[in-house]
Each structure stands twice: as structure tokens, then as C-alpha cells.
Amino acid sequence: MKLDTNGNLYTFIYAAVMVIIVAAVLAFTAIKLQPKQENNLKVEKMQNILQSVGIQSKVENAENLYKKYITKQIIVNTKGDELEGDAFAINLPAEAKAEVNSRKLPIFFAKLDDGTEKAVIPLTGKGLWGPIWGYLALESDFNTIYGVVFDHKGETPGLGAEINKDPFELPFKGKTLFEGNKFVSITLYKGGKGASAAAGDTNHGCDAISGGTITSKGLERMMKEEWLNNYEAYLAKNKK
Amino acid sequence: MSKNSKLLTGPINLNNPITVQVLGICSALAVTVKLEPAIVMSISVIAVLALANVIISLLRNTIPSRIRIIVQLVVIAALVILVDQILKAYSPDVSKQLSVFVGLIITNCILMGRLEAFALGNKPWESFLDGIGNGSGYAIILIIVATVRELLGSGTLTLPAVGEIKVIPESFYQFGYENNGLMILPPMALIVVGIIIWVQRSKTRELIEEN
């Protein structure tokens, strides 16, 4: 018997069976691979935190180095009080959407080989195409930037995506978040290399990325009113 | 045999999907700012195209013709999601660099084009070769465009597993050489592809139309 492949019933059954098979295959792989993917994300987060304080790690040794250098993890709220909880497990984008007063803000403390202590603040924000995030390492005065790491989900390669490269990240080192007692954070200046110097803002200014204006703006908002300002109370309280 | 080898080599020059059939231009534009994503994208497209061709070819006698486009799309989308998930689990670095581009394979017109025009009417082995051939034709153009754009636009070449290599020496910059920022912007991808088409047509007699 030859099947009538153009019949309505055949078409319906074919479509239904196909969808069920495909769904089963995809669900199976997603569940099988999920633990591995989640572990990758965890390791990547550890690597990012370590990198912000200048420690390069590989996938294999990230967990050990993290245990060695990260001495303390705390959670604070927007008033600057410490809270109970697991700082590493906090989902930042969810906190950014939460009510201002109930936000849980993680801070990681690192003790380096030379004995100095740094505080690492995780950042979250929006770029042009999707989320951007980063880790900001502060000196123990809670004011001077020791190092930054930025990354993104899908900014334009060669333009906005350059935020995760050294030429963009290194100039942040040594800038300060406060001017006197006022929280001013970092401003990005358009106009290519040297634009922030030309504007005369040597303490709080960095160069934006040419051709990556919207990503740069998003990053600046992340460093100011859209995320880092949540930490203002805590930083102001502990600032030296 | 010679027919089979033609399936492999044809799409590289005479029947190139990008420069002759003008398919898949969209991603040629998006992923060619740097060499590395272009290379990984090429490999992913070759893999997905060959597999999708084989699957559709195996199913070709059972697919109801009224929903064949949907069936093709489901097969492509499923394969692309699989590739994406596997990359995320086993090679998170590469997956991060490709980011949205893996998903963009679904919209690559070469895939639908080959499934519809070839796999639906040919045996699995021929379809597999056709997939590899067309994927390679796509890959070659992508890699040429990416090399030109990265070299002139950033002065570097980025290779998988090797990283960024500075090609233009620092002394050039001291003499006043500047990277051409225009190369990084999307329109230059089209112009570079246009130049490749022009060169290819003027070198290849078979491609020159009579009138």
C-alpha cells in the first residue's frame, strides 16, 4: 500500500510526531547538559572575580584559586547594612529589578599575595543588544579602583564588544568613585582615545568606545544610577 | 565519482553560494569583523548544513509536500539548538565568542536553499557531499572577507586557539599609518563581497553572461 503523503490526516500526524520527537531530543540534551553548563557559568564567575583583582586563572584551577584568595563574601542592602546569606548565589539581574530597599548586594573580599585587601563589587547592566556585566575591584579605601572586568552577552564585535578588552579596562585603574564625599563614579567621554583627558576629567573619566556609543552609555549607567549607586551607602560608610 | 566530486568542488567556485547564488549574505556581513568568529561560524555552518541535508534526504519520501518548508525549518532549528547547547557545555569560550551568531545559522538562506533545491530530491550520500561543498564555499568567502576586514580595520588577525596576532608592526603606526575604521562597519563587508564577485567573474569565463 502506498501512503498518500498529501492527505490531511497524514500531514497532521506527520507534523505531530515530528514535533514530539524533536521536543524530546532537545529536552533530553538540555537536561543532560545542564549541570555541565551551570558549572561552566560558576567557574566563569570565579574567573571573572579573580581577574578583577589581577589574578589570571584557568578553568581547571579557578576553584582552588578562588578558595585561596577570596577570604570573605558578604551581602549588604542599599542602606549599607550587612545581611545574612550566600553572596555567590545571588542573581544580579533579578536584584536589579527588585524593589530598591529589598535588594541584596553581594561584595567579595580578596586578600592578595602582597597582603593588601580588595573589595570586589559585581555589576549588571544593559548594552545595545543584551545584558552587560562586570566586576569592579576597589582598594581597601572603598574609593580607588584597583581593576575592572567587563563582559557582555552579544555586543557588536569590534565595537561595543571591545568593553571586555584591556585597552578599555586598564584605564579604569586608579580612578576614584567619590569626589570629596559626593558619589560621582565614572563618566565615559566620546571622541576617541584621549577624550577624557581632553575634557580634563582625570579622576573620574575614561574614554568611551568609538562606534560603541550605546554600549558605552549602558556601561556608564551601570557604573552610576542603574546599579553601582545601590552600593553608595555602604561605600560611603566604609570609605577611608 | 566525478559527479560526486563536482558536488564538493562546484560550490567552491563556479556555483559558490555567496558570490554566485548570492545566498547567506546576511551572516557574511555580521560575523566577518574578526577572523576567529568567522572560522568557528564556518565550521558550525558546514556541520549543520551537512547533517540537515542528510536528515531531509532520508525523510524526503515521507515529507508531506504542503508542510515541507516547516519540516525543513524544524530540522535546522533543532540542529542549531543542539550545536549551541553542546558548545555551551563543552566549549564555553567559543560559545561566548559566537554568542548570537550560532542562532543566526537558522536564518542562513543557504541552508533552506540547499534543503529545498537538493536534499529533497537526492540520496543521503550525495546530499551530505552537497552540504559539505556548499558549506565550504560559504566558509572560503567568509574567511577571505574576515581577513581583509580585520587586517585593514584592526591591524590584527585572530585565530582560534592562538589568539590575536598583531600583523601591522608598531613602527607603521609611528609613521602615521592608521587602521581604517570604516572596515569594521557593516557596509564594508558588502563592498568586499562585491569586489570578490567582480574579480571572480572577470577571471571565470563560464560566469560571464552573454548580454
GROMACS .gro file of C-alpha atoms in nm:
model
  451
    1MET     CA    1   0.000   0.000   0.000
    2LYS     CA    2   0.133   0.337  -0.093
    3LEU     CA    3   0.092   0.616   0.159
    4ASP     CA    4  -0.086   0.927   0.045
    5THR     CA    5   0.166   1.183   0.164
    6ASN     CA    6  -0.059   1.470   0.064
    7GLY     CA    7  -0.360   1.370   0.270
    8ASN     CA    8  -0.476   1.589   0.555
    9LEU     CA    9  -0.463   1.315   0.817
   10TYR     CA   10  -0.113   1.211   0.712
   11THR     CA   11   0.008   1.572   0.724
   12PHE     CA   12  -0.134   1.626   1.072
   13ILE     CA   13   0.010   1.304   1.210
   14TYR     CA   14   0.346   1.371   1.047
   15ALA     CA   15   0.366   1.719   1.199
   16ALA     CA   16   0.261   1.598   1.543
   17VAL     CA   17   0.507   1.308   1.551
   18MET     CA   18   0.789   1.529   1.423
   19VAL     CA   19   0.728   1.794   1.689
   20ILE     CA   20   0.716   1.535   1.967
   21ILE     CA   21   1.038   1.369   1.856
   22VAL     CA   22   1.224   1.699   1.821
   23ALA     CA   23   1.095   1.822   2.157
   24ALA     CA   24   1.202   1.500   2.327
   25VAL     CA   25   1.552   1.513   2.176
   26LEU     CA   26   1.603   1.878   2.271
   27ALA     CA   27   1.464   1.837   2.621
   28PHE     CA   28   1.683   1.534   2.678
   29THR     CA   29   2.004   1.713   2.570
   30ALA     CA   30   1.915   2.026   2.766
   31ILE     CA   31   1.865   1.825   3.086
   32LYS     CA   32   2.175   1.612   3.028
   33LEU     CA   33   2.399   1.912   2.961
   34GLN     CA   34   2.254   2.145   3.224
   35PRO     CA   35   2.483   2.052   3.517
   36LYS     CA   36   2.788   2.099   3.296
   37GLN     CA   37   2.663   2.434   3.167
   38GLU     CA   38   2.584   2.558   3.515
   39ASN     CA   39   2.925   2.453   3.637
   40ASN     CA   40   3.082   2.641   3.344
   41LEU     CA   41   2.894   2.954   3.449
   42LYS     CA   42   3.007   2.915   3.810
   43VAL     CA   43   3.370   2.870   3.710
   44GLU     CA   44   3.347   3.166   3.473
   45LYS     CA   45   3.212   3.383   3.753
   46MET     CA   46   3.501   3.280   3.978
   47GLN     CA   47   3.748   3.352   3.699
   48ASN     CA   48   3.596   3.696   3.647
   49ILE     CA   49   3.613   3.785   4.016
   50LEU     CA   50   3.976   3.668   4.030
   51GLN     CA   51   4.062   3.858   3.713
   52SER     CA   52   3.927   4.183   3.855
   53VAL     CA   53   4.189   4.166   4.129
   54GLY     CA   54   4.457   4.080   3.875
   55ILE     CA   55   4.476   3.703   3.919
   56GLN     CA   56   4.471   3.506   3.594
   57SER     CA   57   4.319   3.161   3.628
   58LYS     CA   58   4.244   2.863   3.406
   59VAL     CA   59   3.923   2.663   3.402
   60GLU     CA   60   4.100   2.380   3.589
   61ASN     CA   61   4.244   2.580   3.878
   62ALA     CA   62   3.982   2.856   3.913
   63GLU     CA   63   3.801   2.688   4.200
   64ASN     CA   64   4.118   2.636   4.408
   65LEU     CA   65   4.249   2.987   4.344
   66TYR     CA   66   3.911   3.127   4.434
   67LYS     CA   67   3.915   2.945   4.769
   68LYS     CA   68   4.269   3.067   4.830
   69TYR     CA   69   4.226   3.438   4.754
   70ILE     CA   70   3.862   3.520   4.822
   71THR     CA   71   3.850   3.539   5.200
   72LYS     CA   72   3.506   3.677   5.268
   73GLN     CA   73   3.171   3.721   5.092
   74ILE     CA   74   2.905   3.948   5.234
   75ILE     CA   75   2.564   4.076   5.136
   76VAL     CA   76   2.461   4.435   5.203
   77ASN     CA   77   2.142   4.627   5.135
   78THR     CA   78   2.103   4.971   4.980
   79LYS     CA   79   2.123   5.131   5.326
   80GLY     CA   80   2.467   4.979   5.376
   81ASP     CA   81   2.370   4.719   5.641
   82GLU     CA   82   2.503   4.366   5.623
   83LEU     CA   83   2.259   4.082   5.559
   84GLU     CA   84   2.270   3.705   5.602
   85GLY     CA   85   2.301   3.474   5.301
   86ASP     CA   86   2.514   3.318   5.029
   87ALA     CA   87   2.663   3.607   4.832
   88PHE     CA   88   2.792   3.391   4.547
   89ALA     CA   89   2.449   3.253   4.458
   90ILE     CA   90   2.278   3.591   4.421
   91ASN     CA   91   2.126   3.653   4.079
   92LEU     CA   92   2.216   4.015   4.000
   93PRO     CA   93   1.975   4.088   3.712
   94ALA     CA   94   1.688   3.975   3.939
   95GLU     CA   95   1.812   4.204   4.218
   96ALA     CA   96   1.833   4.495   3.975
   97LYS     CA   97   1.460   4.451   3.905
   98ALA     CA   98   1.367   4.411   4.272
   99GLU     CA   99   1.234   4.683   4.500
  100VAL     CA  100   1.522   4.920   4.587
  101ASN     CA  101   1.500   4.862   4.962
  102SER     CA  102   1.490   4.482   4.939
  103ARG     CA  103   1.786   4.445   4.702
  104LYS     CA  104   2.058   4.206   4.813
  105LEU     CA  105   2.400   4.330   4.705
  106PRO     CA  106   2.696   4.092   4.716
  107ILE     CA  107   3.054   4.204   4.787
  108PHE     CA  108   3.357   3.974   4.768
  109PHE     CA  109   3.676   4.039   4.961
  110ALA     CA  110   4.012   3.923   4.830
  111LYS     CA  111   4.343   3.909   5.009
  112LEU     CA  112   4.632   3.917   4.762
  113ASP     CA  113   4.982   3.773   4.791
  114ASP     CA  114   5.122   4.109   4.899
  115GLY     CA  115   4.878   4.120   5.191
  116THR     CA  116   4.657   4.400   5.059
  117GLU     CA  117   4.280   4.361   5.070
  118LYS     CA  118   4.047   4.443   4.783
  119ALA     CA  119   3.670   4.455   4.765
  120VAL     CA  120   3.505   4.320   4.450
  121ILE     CA  121   3.162   4.451   4.353
  122PRO     CA  122   2.970   4.267   4.081
  123LEU     CA  123   2.798   4.488   3.823
  124THR     CA  124   2.500   4.433   3.598
  125GLY     CA  125   2.352   4.649   3.323
  126LYS     CA  126   2.221   4.672   2.969
  127GLY     CA  127   2.420   4.719   2.650
  128LEU     CA  128   2.293   4.762   2.296
  129TRP     CA  129   2.182   4.405   2.218
  130GLY     CA  130   2.163   4.244   2.558
  131PRO     CA  131   2.295   4.233   2.912
  132ILE     CA  132   2.641   4.354   3.007
  133TRP     CA  133   2.806   4.283   3.340
  134GLY     CA  134   3.135   4.324   3.518
  135TYR     CA  135   3.335   4.310   3.837
  136LEU     CA  136   3.479   4.620   3.997
  137ALA     CA  137   3.771   4.573   4.238
  138LEU     CA  138   3.825   4.854   4.487
  139GLU     CA  139   4.125   4.925   4.709
  140SER     CA  140   4.063   4.891   5.083
  141ASP     CA  141   3.970   5.263   5.093
  142PHE     CA  142   3.643   5.170   4.908
  143ASN     CA  143   3.706   5.459   4.673
  144THR     CA  144   4.002   5.394   4.440
  145ILE     CA  145   3.952   5.144   4.157
  146TYR     CA  146   4.206   4.862   4.159
  147GLY     CA  147   4.081   4.683   3.849
  148VAL     CA  148   3.771   4.611   3.639
  149VAL     CA  149   3.646   4.328   3.424
  150PHE     CA  150   3.356   4.382   3.187
  151ASP     CA  151   3.178   4.134   2.969
  152HIS     CA  152   2.870   4.114   2.752
  153LYS     CA  153   2.625   3.870   2.603
  154GLY     CA  154   2.621   3.986   2.243
  155GLU     CA  155   2.752   4.336   2.178
  156THR     CA  156   2.875   4.416   1.825
  157PRO     CA  157   3.217   4.254   1.765
  158GLY     CA  158   3.489   4.514   1.713
  159LEU     CA  159   3.268   4.792   1.853
  160GLY     CA  160   3.068   4.754   2.175
  161ALA     CA  161   3.225   4.412   2.234
  162GLU     CA  162   3.557   4.586   2.299
  163ILE     CA  163   3.446   4.657   2.658
  164ASN     CA  164   3.598   4.325   2.762
  165LYS     CA  165   3.943   4.412   2.623
  166ASP     CA  166   4.244   4.554   2.809
  167PRO     CA  167   4.263   4.889   2.623
  168PHE     CA  168   3.919   4.972   2.758
  169GLU     CA  169   3.951   4.814   3.105
  170LEU     CA  170   4.302   4.917   3.212
  171PRO     CA  171   4.243   5.297   3.222
  172PHE     CA  172   3.984   5.244   3.500
  173LYS     CA  173   4.263   5.158   3.740
  174GLY     CA  174   4.337   5.443   3.984
  175LYS     CA  175   4.016   5.636   3.913
  176THR     CA  176   3.805   5.718   4.216
  177LEU     CA  177   3.431   5.682   4.277
  178PHE     CA  178   3.395   5.974   4.521
  179GLU     CA  179   3.480   6.342   4.483
  180GLY     CA  180   3.512   6.458   4.843
  181ASN     CA  181   3.202   6.300   4.992
  182LYS     CA  182   2.999   6.308   4.671
  183PHE     CA  183   2.943   5.984   4.476
  184VAL     CA  184   3.030   6.070   4.114
  185SER     CA  185   3.157   5.733   3.984
  186ILE     CA  186   3.298   5.709   3.631
  187THR     CA  187   3.199   5.909   3.326
  188LEU     CA  188   3.282   5.791   2.973
  189TYR     CA  189   3.379   6.056   2.719
  190LYS     CA  190   3.310   6.030   2.348
  191GLY     CA  191   3.573   6.135   2.097
  192GLY     CA  192   3.820   5.851   2.076
  193LYS     CA  193   4.147   5.796   2.257
  194GLY     CA  194   4.231   6.078   2.499
  195ALA     CA  195   3.880   6.224   2.505
  196SER     CA  196   3.855   6.205   2.885
  197ALA     CA  197   4.196   6.373   2.926
  198ALA     CA  198   4.089   6.645   2.682
  199ALA     CA  199   3.778   6.702   2.894
  200GLY     CA  200   4.005   6.747   3.197
  201ASP     CA  201   3.836   6.472   3.400
  202THR     CA  202   4.141   6.275   3.514
  203ASN     CA  203   3.996   6.135   3.837
  204HIS     CA  204   3.657   6.009   3.721
  205GLY     CA  205   3.674   5.995   3.340
  206CYS     CA  206   3.758   5.721   3.092
  207ASP     CA  207   3.741   5.707   2.711
  208ALA     CA  208   3.422   5.568   2.558
  209ILE     CA  209   3.438   5.331   2.260
  210SER     CA  210   3.413   5.489   1.915
  211GLY     CA  211   3.125   5.327   1.729
  212GLY     CA  212   3.001   5.167   2.051
  213THR     CA  213   2.808   5.463   2.185
  214ILE     CA  214   2.504   5.278   2.317
  215THR     CA  215   2.716   5.010   2.484
  216SER     CA  216   2.933   5.281   2.641
  217LYS     CA  217   2.627   5.469   2.764
  218GLY     CA  218   2.483   5.149   2.913
  219LEU     CA  219   2.812   5.078   3.085
  220GLU     CA  220   2.825   5.429   3.225
  221ARG     CA  221   2.470   5.392   3.362
  222MET     CA  222   2.575   5.060   3.516
  223MET     CA  223   2.858   5.244   3.694
  224LYS     CA  224   2.616   5.514   3.809
  225GLU     CA  225   2.242   5.537   3.852
  226GLU     CA  226   2.139   5.194   3.729
  227TRP     CA  227   2.347   4.973   3.955
  228LEU     CA  228   2.655   5.097   4.139
  229ASN     CA  229   2.455   5.366   4.323
  230ASN     CA  230   2.294   5.079   4.518
  231TYR     CA  231   2.626   5.039   4.696
  232GLU     CA  232   2.669   5.410   4.764
  233ALA     CA  233   2.555   5.392   5.129
  234TYR     CA  234   2.783   5.101   5.211
  235LEU     CA  235   3.082   5.256   5.033
  236ALA     CA  236   3.030   5.597   5.192
  237LYS     CA  237   3.008   5.436   5.537
  238ASN     CA  238   3.335   5.243   5.499
  239LYS     CA  239   3.528   5.491   5.287
  240LYS     CA  240   3.868   5.596   5.418
  241MET     CA  241   3.262   0.958  -0.885
  242SER     CA  242   3.327   1.266  -1.093
  243LYS     CA  243   2.968   1.369  -1.035
  244ASN     CA  244   3.020   1.333  -0.663
  245SER     CA  245   3.342   1.531  -0.663
  246LYS     CA  246   3.164   1.800  -0.859
  247LEU     CA  247   2.917   1.823  -0.571
  248LEU     CA  248   3.209   1.905  -0.345
  249THR     CA  249   3.409   2.143  -0.565
  250GLY     CA  250   3.131   2.311  -0.764
  251PRO     CA  251   3.005   2.531  -0.480
  252ILE     CA  252   3.357   2.647  -0.401
  253ASN     CA  253   3.398   2.836  -0.728
  254LEU     CA  254   3.151   2.802  -1.017
  255ASN     CA  255   2.842   2.766  -0.802
  256ASN     CA  256   2.953   2.944  -0.488
  257PRO     CA  257   2.655   3.007  -0.259
  258ILE     CA  258   2.764   3.361  -0.168
  259THR     CA  259   2.924   3.505  -0.478
  260VAL     CA  260   2.721   3.327  -0.747
  261GLN     CA  261   2.391   3.231  -0.586
  262VAL     CA  262   2.409   3.534  -0.355
  263LEU     CA  263   2.268   3.344  -0.057
  264GLY     CA  264   2.372   3.381   0.305
  265ILE     CA  265   2.496   3.736   0.260
  266CYS     CA  266   2.341   3.838   0.592
  267SER     CA  267   2.582   3.644   0.808
  268ALA     CA  268   2.876   3.721   0.581
  269LEU     CA  269   2.809   4.077   0.688
  270ALA     CA  270   2.764   4.010   1.060
  271VAL     CA  271   3.045   3.777   1.159
  272THR     CA  272   3.335   3.899   0.947
  273VAL     CA  273   3.469   4.181   1.165
  274LYS     CA  274   3.718   3.937   1.319
  275LEU     CA  275   3.867   3.622   1.172
  276GLU     CA  276   3.801   3.390   1.466
  277PRO     CA  277   3.422   3.408   1.480
  278ALA     CA  278   3.419   3.376   1.101
  279ILE     CA  279   3.615   3.049   1.121
  280VAL     CA  280   3.404   2.899   1.400
  281MET     CA  281   3.086   3.012   1.225
  282SER     CA  282   3.207   2.845   0.903
  283ILE     CA  283   3.268   2.516   1.083
  284SER     CA  284   2.926   2.530   1.251
  285VAL     CA  285   2.751   2.604   0.920
  286ILE     CA  286   2.930   2.317   0.745
  287ALA     CA  287   2.829   2.078   1.024
  288VAL     CA  288   2.467   2.190   1.044
  289LEU     CA  289   2.425   2.202   0.664
  290ALA     CA  290   2.570   1.855   0.606
  291LEU     CA  291   2.361   1.699   0.885
  292ALA     CA  292   2.039   1.877   0.786
  293ASN     CA  293   2.092   1.772   0.423
  294VAL     CA  294   2.130   1.408   0.526
  295ILE     CA  295   1.826   1.411   0.755
  296ILE     CA  296   1.600   1.577   0.498
  297SER     CA  297   1.729   1.345   0.229
  298LEU     CA  298   1.648   1.039   0.443
  299LEU     CA  299   1.298   1.172   0.507
  300ARG     CA  300   1.243   1.303   0.155
  301ASN     CA  301   0.987   1.039   0.051
  302THR     CA  302   0.777   1.077   0.364
  303ILE     CA  303   0.759   1.457   0.394
  304PRO     CA  304   0.412   1.592   0.308
  305SER     CA  305   0.482   1.850   0.039
  306ARG     CA  306   0.247   2.107   0.187
  307ILE     CA  307   0.445   2.138   0.509
  308ARG     CA  308   0.792   2.065   0.372
  309ILE     CA  309   0.927   2.412   0.448
  310ILE     CA  310   0.813   2.378   0.809
  311VAL     CA  311   0.974   2.035   0.834
  312GLN     CA  312   1.300   2.179   0.699
  313LEU     CA  313   1.290   2.465   0.945
  314VAL     CA  314   1.225   2.236   1.239
  315VAL     CA  315   1.519   2.015   1.142
  316ILE     CA  316   1.752   2.314   1.103
  317ALA     CA  317   1.636   2.479   1.425
  318ALA     CA  318   1.672   2.158   1.624
  319LEU     CA  319   2.026   2.102   1.493
  320VAL     CA  320   2.128   2.460   1.564
  321ILE     CA  321   1.996   2.441   1.920
  322LEU     CA  322   2.187   2.115   1.968
  323VAL     CA  323   2.510   2.272   1.841
  324ASP     CA  324   2.455   2.571   2.067
  325GLN     CA  325   2.388   2.356   2.376
  326ILE     CA  326   2.688   2.133   2.311
  327LEU     CA  327   2.917   2.432   2.261
  328LYS     CA  328   2.787   2.585   2.585
  329ALA     CA  329   2.861   2.267   2.778
  330TYR     CA  330   3.193   2.161   2.631
  331SER     CA  331   3.345   2.477   2.489
  332PRO     CA  332   3.205   2.776   2.677
  333ASP     CA  333   3.475   3.011   2.546
  334VAL     CA  334   3.388   2.955   2.181
  335SER     CA  335   3.020   2.967   2.262
  336LYS     CA  336   3.068   3.305   2.427
  337GLN     CA  337   3.251   3.448   2.128
  338LEU     CA  338   2.988   3.330   1.882
  339SER     CA  339   2.703   3.438   2.110
  340VAL     CA  340   2.404   3.524   1.892
  341PHE     CA  341   2.564   3.410   1.567
  342VAL     CA  342   2.504   3.041   1.634
  343GLY     CA  343   2.134   3.115   1.648
  344LEU     CA  344   2.169   3.312   1.326
  345ILE     CA  345   2.259   2.993   1.139
  346ILE     CA  346   1.885   2.920   1.141
  347THR     CA  347   1.824   3.225   0.926
  348ASN     CA  348   2.105   3.144   0.684
  349CYS     CA  349   1.942   3.121   0.344
  350ILE     CA  350   2.200   2.871   0.219
  351LEU     CA  351   2.054   2.606   0.449
  352MET     CA  352   1.696   2.639   0.333
  353GLY     CA  353   1.820   2.681  -0.023
  354ARG     CA  354   2.015   2.357  -0.026
  355LEU     CA  355   1.749   2.156   0.158
  356GLU     CA  356   1.478   2.271  -0.081
  357ALA     CA  357   1.682   2.253  -0.402
  358PHE     CA  358   1.898   1.948  -0.340
  359ALA     CA  359   1.828   1.728  -0.038
  360LEU     CA  360   1.457   1.687  -0.119
  361GLY     CA  361   1.542   1.519  -0.448
  362ASN     CA  362   1.869   1.334  -0.387
  363LYS     CA  363   2.012   1.042  -0.194
  364PRO     CA  364   2.170   1.090   0.152
  365TRP     CA  365   2.535   1.048   0.046
  366GLU     CA  366   2.507   1.299  -0.239
  367SER     CA  367   2.323   1.535  -0.006
  368PHE     CA  368   2.598   1.503   0.253
  369LEU     CA  369   2.863   1.594  -0.009
  370ASP     CA  370   2.649   1.881  -0.131
  371GLY     CA  371   2.624   2.009   0.226
  372ILE     CA  372   2.999   1.991   0.282
  373GLY     CA  373   3.065   2.155  -0.056
  374ASN     CA  374   2.825   2.443  -0.008
  375GLY     CA  375   2.936   2.494   0.350
  376SER     CA  376   3.297   2.515   0.231
  377GLY     CA  377   3.208   2.759  -0.045
  378TYR     CA  378   3.045   2.976   0.220
  379ALA     CA  379   3.343   2.930   0.455
  380ILE     CA  380   3.601   3.039   0.197
  381ILE     CA  381   3.427   3.367   0.121
  382LEU     CA  382   3.365   3.433   0.491
  383ILE     CA  383   3.730   3.379   0.575
  384ILE     CA  384   3.855   3.598   0.288
  385VAL     CA  385   3.621   3.881   0.386
  386ALA     CA  386   3.709   3.849   0.756
  387THR     CA  387   4.083   3.851   0.681
  388VAL     CA  388   4.056   4.167   0.473
  389ARG     CA  389   3.834   4.343   0.725
  390GLU     CA  390   4.030   4.254   1.036
  391LEU     CA  391   4.367   4.324   0.876
  392LEU     CA  392   4.271   4.668   0.745
  393GLY     CA  393   4.024   4.754   1.020
  394SER     CA  394   4.213   4.647   1.333
  395GLY     CA  395   4.563   4.562   1.208
  396THR     CA  396   4.538   4.217   1.365
  397LEU     CA  397   4.436   3.862   1.280
  398THR     CA  398   4.258   3.650   1.543
  399LEU     CA  399   4.282   3.273   1.513
  400PRO     CA  400   4.105   3.011   1.727
  401ALA     CA  401   4.330   2.866   1.999
  402VAL     CA  402   4.611   3.107   1.905
  403GLY     CA  403   4.453   3.439   1.990
  404GLU     CA  404   4.515   3.782   1.849
  405ILE     CA  405   4.823   3.834   1.633
  406LYS     CA  406   4.940   4.187   1.561
  407VAL     CA  407   5.019   4.192   1.190
  408ILE     CA  408   5.080   4.560   1.127
  409PRO     CA  409   5.403   4.646   1.314
  410GLU     CA  410   5.400   4.927   1.571
  411SER     CA  411   5.651   5.128   1.363
  412PHE     CA  412   5.393   5.169   1.085
  413TYR     CA  413   5.167   5.349   1.332
  414GLN     CA  414   5.453   5.577   1.434
  415PHE     CA  415   5.492   5.677   1.070
  416GLY     CA  416   5.129   5.781   1.067
  417TYR     CA  417   4.955   5.465   0.942
  418GLU     CA  418   4.604   5.437   1.078
  419ASN     CA  419   4.358   5.148   1.092
  420ASN     CA  420   4.067   5.201   0.857
  421GLY     CA  421   3.771   5.226   1.095
  422LEU     CA  422   3.531   5.203   0.800
  423MET     CA  423   3.633   4.838   0.754
  424ILE     CA  424   3.474   4.748   1.087
  425LEU     CA  425   3.135   4.883   0.983
  426PRO     CA  426   2.885   4.653   0.806
  427PRO     CA  427   2.877   4.826   0.464
  428MET     CA  428   3.239   4.734   0.401
  429ALA     CA  429   3.150   4.364   0.420
  430LEU     CA  430   2.915   4.411   0.125
  431ILE     CA  431   3.175   4.612  -0.065
  432VAL     CA  432   3.442   4.345  -0.005
  433VAL     CA  433   3.199   4.071  -0.115
  434GLY     CA  434   3.122   4.285  -0.422
  435ILE     CA  435   3.491   4.310  -0.508
  436ILE     CA  436   3.531   3.932  -0.470
  437ILE     CA  437   3.235   3.877  -0.705
  438TRP     CA  438   3.385   4.120  -0.956
  439VAL     CA  439   3.727   3.950  -0.950
  440GLN     CA  440   3.574   3.602  -0.968
  441ARG     CA  441   3.352   3.694  -1.263
  442SER     CA  442   3.626   3.857  -1.463
  443LYS     CA  443   3.856   3.556  -1.408
  444THR     CA  444   3.596   3.285  -1.480
  445ARG     CA  445   3.468   3.268  -1.840
  446GLU     CA  446   3.169   3.044  -1.753
  447LEU     CA  447   3.022   3.308  -1.524
  448ILE     CA  448   3.017   3.588  -1.780
  449GLU     CA  449   2.666   3.630  -1.921
  450GLU     CA  450   2.615   3.684  -2.295
  451ASN     CA  451   2.428   4.012  -2.269
   0.00000   0.00000   0.00000
